[in-house]
PDB file of C-alpha atoms in Angstrom:
ATOM      1  CA  MET T 813      13.398  -2.341  -9.895  1.00 42.00           C
ATOM      2  CA  LEU T 814      13.504  -0.034  -6.887  1.00 39.00           C
ATOM      3  CA  ALA T 815      12.448   2.900  -9.029  1.00 42.00           C
ATOM      4  CA  SER T 816       9.482   0.955 -10.387  1.00 41.00           C
ATOM      5  CA  ARG T 817       8.319   0.135  -6.852  1.00 42.00           C
ATOM      6  CA  LEU T 818       8.829   3.709  -5.736  1.00 44.00           C
ATOM      7  CA  LEU T 819       6.859   5.468  -8.466  1.00 42.00           C
ATOM      8  CA  PRO T 820       3.305   4.366  -7.513  1.00 44.00           C
ATOM      9  CA  SER T 821       3.746   5.360  -3.876  1.00 46.00           C
ATOM     10  CA  LEU T 822       5.234   8.730  -4.775  1.00 44.00           C
ATOM     11  CA  LEU T 823       2.372   9.303  -7.207  1.00 43.00           C
ATOM     12  CA  LEU T 824      -0.156   8.579  -4.469  1.00 46.00           C
ATOM     13  CA  LEU T 825       1.501  11.042  -2.102  1.00 45.00           C
ATOM     14  CA  SER T 826       1.640  13.684  -4.816  1.00 44.00           C
ATOM     15  CA  LEU T 827      -2.082  13.266  -5.433  1.00 39.00           C
ATOM     16  CA  LEU T 828      -2.840  13.483  -1.724  1.00 45.00           C
ATOM     17  CA  ALA T 829      -0.699  16.559  -1.216  1.00 44.00           C
ATOM     18  CA  GLY T 830      -1.287  18.191  -4.594  1.00 42.00           C
ATOM     19  CA  CYS T 831      -5.070  18.612  -4.490  1.00 42.00           C
ATOM     20  CA  ALA T 832      -5.324  22.230  -3.381  1.00 39.00           C
ATOM     21  CA  GLY T 833      -7.266  22.551  -0.161  1.00 44.00           C
ATOM     22  CA  THR T 834      -8.099  18.830   0.001  1.00 52.00           C
ATOM     23  CA  PRO T 835      -6.853  17.180   3.196  1.00 62.00           C
ATOM     24  CA  ALA T 836      -5.786  13.545   3.118  1.00 76.00           C
ATOM     25  CA  VAL T 837      -8.147  12.851   6.030  1.00 85.00           C
ATOM     26  CA  ASP T 838     -11.480  14.652   6.367  1.00 83.00           C
ATOM     27  CA  THR T 839     -11.649  15.568  10.059  1.00 84.00           C
ATOM     28  CA  SER T 840     -15.188  16.930   9.739  1.00 83.00           C
ATOM     29  CA  LYS T 841     -16.464  13.327   9.601  1.00 87.00           C
ATOM     30  CA  PRO T 842     -15.864  10.313  11.862  1.00 90.00           C
ATOM     31  CA  ILE T 843     -12.322   9.102  11.248  1.00 93.00           C
ATOM     32  CA  ASP T 844     -11.692   5.457  10.403  1.00 95.00           C
ATOM     33  CA  PRO T 845      -8.468   4.434  12.186  1.00 96.00           C
ATOM     34  CA  ARG T 846      -7.887   1.705   9.602  1.00 95.00           C
ATOM     35  CA  GLU T 847      -7.841   4.332   6.854  1.00 96.00           C
ATOM     36  CA  VAL T 848      -5.383   6.463   8.804  1.00 97.00           C
ATOM     37  CA  MET T 849      -3.120   3.468   9.279  1.00 97.00           C
ATOM     38  CA  ARG T 850      -3.339   2.623   5.584  1.00 96.00           C
ATOM     39  CA  LEU T 851      -2.379   6.146   4.533  1.00 97.00           C
ATOM     40  CA  VAL T 852       0.542   6.261   6.965  1.00 97.00           C
ATOM     41  CA  THR T 853       1.753   2.900   5.671  1.00 97.00           C
ATOM     42  CA  GLU T 854       1.585   4.166   2.069  1.00 96.00           C
ATOM     43  CA  ARG T 855       3.576   7.233   3.059  1.00 97.00           C
ATOM     44  CA  ASN T 856       6.177   5.123   4.868  1.00 97.00           C
ATOM     45  CA  GLN T 857       6.604   2.790   1.908  1.00 96.00           C
ATOM     46  CA  SER T 858       7.317   5.720  -0.396  1.00 96.00           C
ATOM     47  CA  LEU T 859      10.622   6.383   1.376  1.00 97.00           C
ATOM     48  CA  GLN T 860      13.200   3.977  -0.010  1.00 96.00           C
ATOM     49  CA  SER T 861      16.493   5.652   0.850  1.00 97.00           C
ATOM     50  CA  LEU T 862      17.892   8.449   2.976  1.00 97.00           C
ATOM     51  CA  GLU T 863      21.262  10.152   3.230  1.00 97.00           C
ATOM     52  CA  GLY T 864      21.515  12.476   6.193  1.00 97.00           C
ATOM     53  CA  TYR T 865      23.889  14.451   8.376  1.00 97.00           C
ATOM     54  CA  GLY T 866      23.285  15.667  11.886  1.00 97.00           C
ATOM     55  CA  LYS T 867      24.111  15.514  15.567  1.00 97.00           C
ATOM     56  CA  LEU T 868      23.744  12.368  17.659  1.00 94.00           C
ATOM     57  CA  SER T 869      23.549  11.907  21.426  1.00 93.00           C
ATOM     58  CA  ILE T 870      23.318   8.605  23.328  1.00 88.00           C
ATOM     59  CA  ASP T 871      23.013   8.208  27.102  1.00 87.00           C
ATOM     60  CA  SER T 872      22.786   4.932  28.996  1.00 81.00           C
ATOM     61  CA  PRO T 873      24.251   3.414  32.173  1.00 81.00           C
ATOM     62  CA  GLU T 874      26.935   1.757  30.024  1.00 76.00           C
ATOM     63  CA  PHE T 875      27.720   4.514  27.541  1.00 76.00           C
ATOM     64  CA  SER T 876      27.280   8.251  27.028  1.00 81.00           C
ATOM     65  CA  ASN T 877      28.580  10.247  24.098  1.00 82.00           C
ATOM     66  CA  SER T 878      27.670  12.652  21.334  1.00 89.00           C
ATOM     67  CA  GLY T 879      29.049  13.633  17.966  1.00 92.00           C
ATOM     68  CA  ALA T 880      28.348  14.366  14.339  1.00 95.00           C
ATOM     69  CA  ILE T 881      26.755  11.553  12.363  1.00 96.00           C
ATOM     70  CA  ALA T 882      26.486  10.714   8.669  1.00 97.00           C
ATOM     71  CA  LEU T 883      23.841   8.164   7.661  1.00 97.00           C
ATOM     72  CA  THR T 884      23.153   6.235   4.483  1.00 98.00           C
ATOM     73  CA  ILE T 885      20.033   4.061   4.555  1.00 98.00           C
ATOM     74  CA  LEU T 886      18.466   1.795   1.954  1.00 97.00           C
ATOM     75  CA  LYS T 887      15.220   0.309   3.221  1.00 96.00           C
ATOM     76  CA  PRO T 888      14.584  -2.384   4.209  1.00 92.00           C
ATOM     77  CA  ASP T 889      18.042  -3.898   4.429  1.00 92.00           C
ATOM     78  CA  SER T 890      21.069  -1.592   4.707  1.00 96.00           C
ATOM     79  CA  LEU T 891      22.457   1.037   7.069  1.00 97.00           C
ATOM     80  CA  GLN T 892      25.828   2.740   6.966  1.00 97.00           C
ATOM     81  CA  LEU T 893      26.827   5.294   9.582  1.00 95.00           C
ATOM     82  CA  GLU T 894      29.875   7.245  10.670  1.00 95.00           C
ATOM     83  CA  ILE T 895      30.180   9.133  13.945  1.00 94.00           C
ATOM     84  CA  THR T 896      32.897  11.774  14.281  1.00 93.00           C
ATOM     85  CA  GLY T 897      34.039  13.959  17.136  1.00 84.00           C
ATOM     86  CA  PRO T 898      36.111  17.123  17.465  1.00 78.00           C
ATOM     87  CA  PHE T 899      38.647  17.811  14.717  1.00 69.00           C
ATOM     88  CA  GLY T 900      37.065  15.140  12.521  1.00 75.00           C
ATOM     89  CA  MET T 901      38.178  12.226  14.684  1.00 84.00           C
ATOM     90  CA  THR T 902      36.336   9.036  13.725  1.00 88.00           C
ATOM     91  CA  PHE T 903      34.630   7.525  16.752  1.00 89.00           C
ATOM     92  CA  ALA T 904      32.846   4.775  14.877  1.00 92.00           C
ATOM     93  CA  ARG T 905      31.785   3.462  11.489  1.00 95.00           C
ATOM     94  CA  ALA T 906      29.238   0.745  10.880  1.00 95.00           C
ATOM     95  CA  MET T 907      27.713  -1.199   8.022  1.00 97.00           C
ATOM     96  CA  VAL T 908      24.628  -3.160   9.027  1.00 96.00           C
ATOM     97  CA  THR T 909      22.339  -5.378   6.967  1.00 96.00           C
ATOM     98  CA  GLN T 910      19.525  -7.713   7.945  1.00 94.00           C
ATOM     99  CA  ARG T 911      22.035 -10.568   8.048  1.00 95.00           C
ATOM    100  CA  ASP T 912      25.253  -9.197   9.543  1.00 96.00           C
ATOM    101  CA  PHE T 913      27.117  -6.112  10.675  1.00 95.00           C
ATOM    102  CA  HIS T 914      30.612  -4.625  10.665  1.00 96.00           C
ATOM    103  CA  PHE T 915      31.410  -2.066  13.361  1.00 95.00           C
ATOM    104  CA  TYR T 916      34.683  -0.141  13.392  1.00 96.00           C
ATOM    105  CA  ASN T 917      35.746   1.450  16.687  1.00 93.00           C
ATOM    106  CA  GLY T 918      38.093   4.283  15.786  1.00 93.00           C
ATOM    107  CA  VAL T 919      39.220   4.859  19.362  1.00 91.00           C
ATOM    108  CA  GLU T 920      40.325   1.250  19.910  1.00 94.00           C
ATOM    109  CA  ASN T 921      41.059   0.500  16.225  1.00 96.00           C
ATOM    110  CA  THR T 922      38.940  -2.655  16.278  1.00 96.00           C
ATOM    111  CA  ILE T 923      36.467  -4.082  13.761  1.00 96.00           C
ATOM    112  CA  VAL T 924      33.625  -6.108  15.271  1.00 96.00           C
ATOM    113  CA  GLN T 925      31.667  -8.494  13.040  1.00 95.00           C
ATOM    114  CA  GLY T 926      28.667 -10.683  13.719  1.00 95.00           C
ATOM    115  CA  GLU T 927      25.052 -11.552  13.033  1.00 95.00           C
ATOM    116  CA  THR T 928      22.469  -8.784  13.203  1.00 95.00           C
ATOM    117  CA  THR T 929      20.626  -9.661  16.399  1.00 93.00           C
ATOM    118  CA  VAL T 930      19.109  -7.418  19.056  1.00 90.00           C
ATOM    119  CA  GLN T 931      21.745  -8.563  21.536  1.00 90.00           C
ATOM    120  CA  ASN T 932      24.642  -7.824  19.186  1.00 91.00           C
ATOM    121  CA  LEU T 933      23.242  -4.450  18.128  1.00 88.00           C
ATOM    122  CA  ARG T 934      23.016  -3.455  21.758  1.00 83.00           C
ATOM    123  CA  ARG T 935      26.639  -4.428  22.280  1.00 84.00           C
ATOM    124  CA  VAL T 936      27.896  -2.260  19.412  1.00 83.00           C
ATOM    125  CA  LEU T 937      25.273   0.478  18.890  1.00 78.00           C
ATOM    126  CA  ARG T 938      24.088   0.682  22.534  1.00 73.00           C
ATOM    127  CA  LEU T 939      20.439   0.387  21.457  1.00 73.00           C
ATOM    128  CA  SER T 940      18.160  -2.540  22.343  1.00 75.00           C
ATOM    129  CA  LEU T 941      16.227  -2.478  19.086  1.00 83.00           C
ATOM    130  CA  ARG T 942      15.537  -4.677  16.107  1.00 89.00           C
ATOM    131  CA  PHE T 943      17.346  -3.636  12.943  1.00 93.00           C
ATOM    132  CA  THR T 944      14.095  -2.850  11.099  1.00 93.00           C
ATOM    133  CA  ASP T 945      12.975  -0.656  14.018  1.00 93.00           C
ATOM    134  CA  ILE T 946      16.249   1.272  13.869  1.00 93.00           C
ATOM    135  CA  LEU T 947      15.715   1.986  10.158  1.00 95.00           C
ATOM    136  CA  ASP T 948      12.120   3.098  10.768  1.00 96.00           C
ATOM    137  CA  MET T 949      13.113   5.432  13.582  1.00 95.00           C
ATOM    138  CA  LEU T 950      16.060   7.009  11.774  1.00 96.00           C
ATOM    139  CA  THR T 951      13.912   7.664   8.696  1.00 97.00           C
ATOM    140  CA  GLY T 952      10.790   8.779  10.587  1.00 97.00           C
ATOM    141  CA  THR T 953       8.738   5.947   9.079  1.00 97.00           C
ATOM    142  CA  VAL T 954       7.486   4.148  12.171  1.00 97.00           C
ATOM    143  CA  GLY T 955       4.435   1.995  11.436  1.00 96.00           C
ATOM    144  CA  PHE T 956       1.899  -0.018  13.394  1.00 97.00           C
ATOM    145  CA  GLU T 957       3.600  -3.381  13.806  1.00 93.00           C
ATOM    146  CA  LEU T 958       2.752  -3.476  17.513  1.00 94.00           C
ATOM    147  CA  ALA T 959      -0.934  -2.597  17.086  1.00 95.00           C
ATOM    148  CA  PRO T 960      -3.342  -5.518  17.722  1.00 94.00           C
ATOM    149  CA  GLU T 961      -4.760  -6.664  14.386  1.00 89.00           C
ATOM    150  CA  ASN T 962      -8.327  -7.419  15.425  1.00 87.00           C
ATOM    151  CA  ALA T 963      -8.970  -4.748  18.049  1.00 92.00           C
ATOM    152  CA  ALA T 964     -10.308  -1.247  17.460  1.00 93.00           C
ATOM    153  CA  PRO T 965      -8.341   1.471  19.258  1.00 96.00           C
ATOM    154  CA  GLU T 966      -9.621   4.199  21.516  1.00 97.00           C
ATOM    155  CA  SER T 967      -9.124   7.305  19.427  1.00 97.00           C
ATOM    156  CA  THR T 968      -9.095  11.055  20.004  1.00 97.00           C
ATOM    157  CA  LEU T 969      -8.485  14.049  17.763  1.00 96.00           C
ATOM    158  CA  ASP T 970      -6.701  17.217  18.840  1.00 96.00           C
ATOM    159  CA  GLY T 971      -6.180  19.578  15.926  1.00 93.00           C
ATOM    160  CA  SER T 972      -4.260  17.561  13.352  1.00 93.00           C
ATOM    161  CA  SER T 973      -3.000  15.068  15.955  1.00 96.00           C
ATOM    162  CA  TYR T 974      -4.940  11.803  15.942  1.00 97.00           C
ATOM    163  CA  THR T 975      -4.229   9.433  18.838  1.00 98.00           C
ATOM    164  CA  MET T 976      -4.932   5.706  18.695  1.00 98.00           C
ATOM    165  CA  ARG T 977      -4.561   3.727  21.924  1.00 98.00           C
ATOM    166  CA  TRP T 978      -4.745  -0.031  22.508  1.00 98.00           C
ATOM    167  CA  SER T 979      -4.682  -2.093  25.675  1.00 95.00           C
ATOM    168  CA  VAL T 980      -2.073  -4.857  25.418  1.00 94.00           C
ATOM    169  CA  ASP T 981      -0.613  -7.461  27.751  1.00 92.00           C
ATOM    170  CA  GLY T 982       1.195  -5.642  30.515  1.00 91.00           C
ATOM    171  CA  GLY T 983      -0.113  -2.171  29.748  1.00 96.00           C
ATOM    172  CA  SER T 984      -0.952  -0.063  26.695  1.00 97.00           C
ATOM    173  CA  ILE T 985       0.500   1.396  23.512  1.00 98.00           C
ATOM    174  CA  ALA T 986      -0.437   4.623  21.752  1.00 98.00           C
ATOM    175  CA  TYR T 987       0.348   6.126  18.365  1.00 98.00           C
ATOM    176  CA  VAL T 988      -0.107   9.834  17.674  1.00 98.00           C
ATOM    177  CA  VAL T 989      -0.446  10.513  13.931  1.00 98.00           C
ATOM    178  CA  ASP T 990      -0.102  13.938  12.360  1.00 97.00           C
ATOM    179  CA  LEU T 991      -2.907  13.948   9.821  1.00 96.00           C
ATOM    180  CA  ASP T 992      -1.316  16.804   7.873  1.00 94.00           C
ATOM    181  CA  TYR T 993       1.860  14.820   7.262  1.00 96.00           C
ATOM    182  CA  LEU T 994       0.432  11.272   7.449  1.00 96.00           C
ATOM    183  CA  ALA T 995       3.239  10.335   9.821  1.00 97.00           C
ATOM    184  CA  VAL T 996       3.546   8.961  13.327  1.00 98.00           C
ATOM    185  CA  GLN T 997       4.762  11.834  15.483  1.00 98.00           C
ATOM    186  CA  ARG T 998       4.833   9.920  18.761  1.00 98.00           C
ATOM    187  CA  PHE T 999       4.726   6.342  20.027  1.00 98.00           C
ATOM    188  CA  THR T1000       4.448   5.468  23.711  1.00 98.00           C
ATOM    189  CA  ARG T1001       4.409   2.165  25.561  1.00 97.00           C
ATOM    190  CA  ARG T1002       3.183   2.109  29.169  1.00 97.00           C
ATOM    191  CA  ASP T1003       2.944  -0.491  31.896  1.00 96.00           C
ATOM    192  CA  ASP T1004      -0.189  -1.384  33.860  1.00 95.00           C
ATOM    193  CA  ALA T1005       0.456   1.490  36.270  1.00 95.00           C
ATOM    194  CA  GLY T1006       0.562   3.984  33.401  1.00 95.00           C
ATOM    195  CA  ASP T1007       4.301   4.615  33.661  1.00 96.00           C
ATOM    196  CA  ILE T1008       6.118   5.143  30.361  1.00 96.00           C
ATOM    197  CA  LEU T1009       8.413   2.299  29.337  1.00 95.00           C
ATOM    198  CA  GLU T1010       9.245   3.665  25.889  1.00 95.00           C
ATOM    199  CA  ASP T1011       8.666   7.064  24.299  1.00 97.00           C
ATOM    200  CA  ILE T1012       9.583   7.773  20.665  1.00 97.00           C
ATOM    201  CA  THR T1013       9.012  11.317  19.401  1.00 98.00           C
ATOM    202  CA  PHE T1014       9.427  12.906  15.967  1.00 98.00           C
ATOM    203  CA  ARG T1015       9.506  16.708  15.696  1.00 98.00           C
ATOM    204  CA  ASP T1016       9.996  19.572  13.268  1.00 97.00           C
ATOM    205  CA  PHE T1017       8.595  17.974  10.097  1.00 97.00           C
ATOM    206  CA  ARG T1018       9.820  19.512   6.848  1.00 96.00           C
ATOM    207  CA  ARG T1019       8.998  18.696   3.256  1.00 95.00           C
ATOM    208  CA  LYS T1020      11.656  16.699   1.432  1.00 93.00           C
ATOM    209  CA  SER T1021      10.958  15.539  -2.134  1.00 91.00           C
ATOM    210  CA  GLY T1022       7.211  15.414  -1.533  1.00 90.00           C
ATOM    211  CA  ILE T1023       7.387  13.771   1.915  1.00 94.00           C
ATOM    212  CA  HIS T1024       7.367  15.513   5.292  1.00 96.00           C
ATOM    213  CA  LEU T1025      10.231  14.152   7.399  1.00 97.00           C
ATOM    214  CA  PRO T1026      11.087  14.858  11.039  1.00 98.00           C
ATOM    215  CA  GLN T1027      14.293  16.752  11.697  1.00 98.00           C
ATOM    216  CA  ILE T1028      14.421  15.611  15.324  1.00 98.00           C
ATOM    217  CA  VAL T1029      14.189  11.987  16.514  1.00 98.00           C
ATOM    218  CA  MET T1030      14.106  11.259  20.240  1.00 97.00           C
ATOM    219  CA  ILE T1031      13.919   7.873  21.997  1.00 95.00           C
ATOM    220  CA  SER T1032      13.561   7.456  25.747  1.00 94.00           C
ATOM    221  CA  ARG T1033      13.375   4.288  27.851  1.00 91.00           C
ATOM    222  CA  PRO T1034      13.074   5.485  31.455  1.00 92.00           C
ATOM    223  CA  ASP T1035      13.031   1.990  32.968  1.00 88.00           C
ATOM    224  CA  ARG T1036      16.461   1.317  31.414  1.00 86.00           C
ATOM    225  CA  ASP T1037      17.735   4.869  31.859  1.00 87.00           C
ATOM    226  CA  GLU T1038      18.382   5.025  28.096  1.00 87.00           C
ATOM    227  CA  SER T1039      17.940   8.001  25.796  1.00 91.00           C
ATOM    228  CA  PHE T1040      18.836   8.732  22.185  1.00 92.00           C
ATOM    229  CA  SER T1041      18.466  11.886  20.128  1.00 96.00           C
ATOM    230  CA  LEU T1042      19.255  12.727  16.518  1.00 97.00           C
ATOM    231  CA  VAL T1043      18.956  16.228  15.069  1.00 98.00           C
ATOM    232  CA  TYR T1044      19.312  16.352  11.295  1.00 98.00           C
ATOM    233  CA  ASP T1045      21.138  19.216   9.599  1.00 97.00           C
ATOM    234  CA  SER T1046      20.381  17.875   6.111  1.00 97.00           C
ATOM    235  CA  GLN T1047      18.497  15.035   4.435  1.00 97.00           C
ATOM    236  CA  ASN T1048      18.359  13.680   0.904  1.00 96.00           C
ATOM    237  CA  ILE T1049      15.814  10.992   0.116  1.00 96.00           C
ATOM    238  CA  ASN T1050      15.127   8.512  -2.675  1.00 96.00           C
ATOM    239  CA  ASP T1051      18.281   9.373  -4.607  1.00 94.00           C
ATOM    240  CA  LEU T1052      18.846   5.942  -6.127  1.00 93.00           C
ATOM    241  CA  PRO T1053      21.038   3.997  -6.533  1.00 94.00           C
ATOM    242  CA  VAL T1054      22.615   4.348  -3.094  1.00 93.00           C
ATOM    243  CA  ASP T1055      26.410   4.274  -2.823  1.00 92.00           C
ATOM    244  CA  PHE T1056      27.856   2.607   0.278  1.00 95.00           C
ATOM    245  CA  THR T1057      31.480   3.471   1.073  1.00 93.00           C
ATOM    246  CA  PHE T1058      32.182   1.605   4.319  1.00 95.00           C
ATOM    247  CA  SER T1059      35.845   0.908   5.014  1.00 94.00           C
ATOM    248  CA  TYR T1060      38.249   0.438   7.910  1.00 94.00           C
ATOM    249  CA  PRO T1061      42.044   0.367   8.303  1.00 95.00           C
ATOM    250  CA  PRO T1062      43.802  -2.933   7.548  1.00 94.00           C
ATOM    251  CA  SER T1063      45.517  -2.602  10.935  1.00 96.00           C
ATOM    252  CA  ALA T1064      42.208  -2.854  12.841  1.00 97.00           C
ATOM    253  CA  ARG T1065      42.014  -5.814  15.232  1.00 97.00           C
ATOM    254  CA  LYS T1066      39.147  -8.153  14.298  1.00 96.00           C
ATOM    255  CA  ILE T1067      36.583  -9.352  16.831  1.00 95.00           C
ATOM    256  CA  THR T1068      33.740 -11.751  15.978  1.00 94.00           C
ATOM    257  CA  PHE T1069      30.520 -12.098  17.967  1.00 89.00           C
TER     258      PHE T1069
END
């Protein structure tokens, strides 16, 4: 079933990328932001799964650490991760779905279980984000969920970077789309004074199975003094079915949120 849903989207991207010399968006004519958003959404939907390895860093007033990370993601409902430190020591393992999560703390030998809420995810993953947002950020498939539906954005074009900006309650939001890759390369949220509340950046896009994916993901929330960065060493996408291997020692002490 997943393969049948995946094929049409992959075919579309192949047609867009495979026509020699034909850009997905003609920048010599006025650009329709709705068309750009549609193409980015099609591109995002074509990524169904990702297995990746890289380096993770998290800094916040409550927690700061870094390590190697292994990720297995099946959109839209499953995330498995393992974070290791020097000499292969397991810092943490997690299995998260839209309904619930299991988080193993290797340092304290505890397994925390609970419902997948923003509050609980912050307690275990140190990120104040919805589960779907976490999947979108880790896979470089951020969309336009926060964009007002019935308002046209202010838009500017700089090379292949197309910026769409909306005024919203309490400030503004802006998406920068790379028209070559049909991907959001930056999202910013500002307050009424113009100060950045949230800044999400995707860098170093490389082609993986017909889709350009960022190798660097950076999240900054200056008002909360939070930052997150992920640098991928390798990525494998849309290799279905996905095999999840989450486990923890029987001796781990159980905690329920």
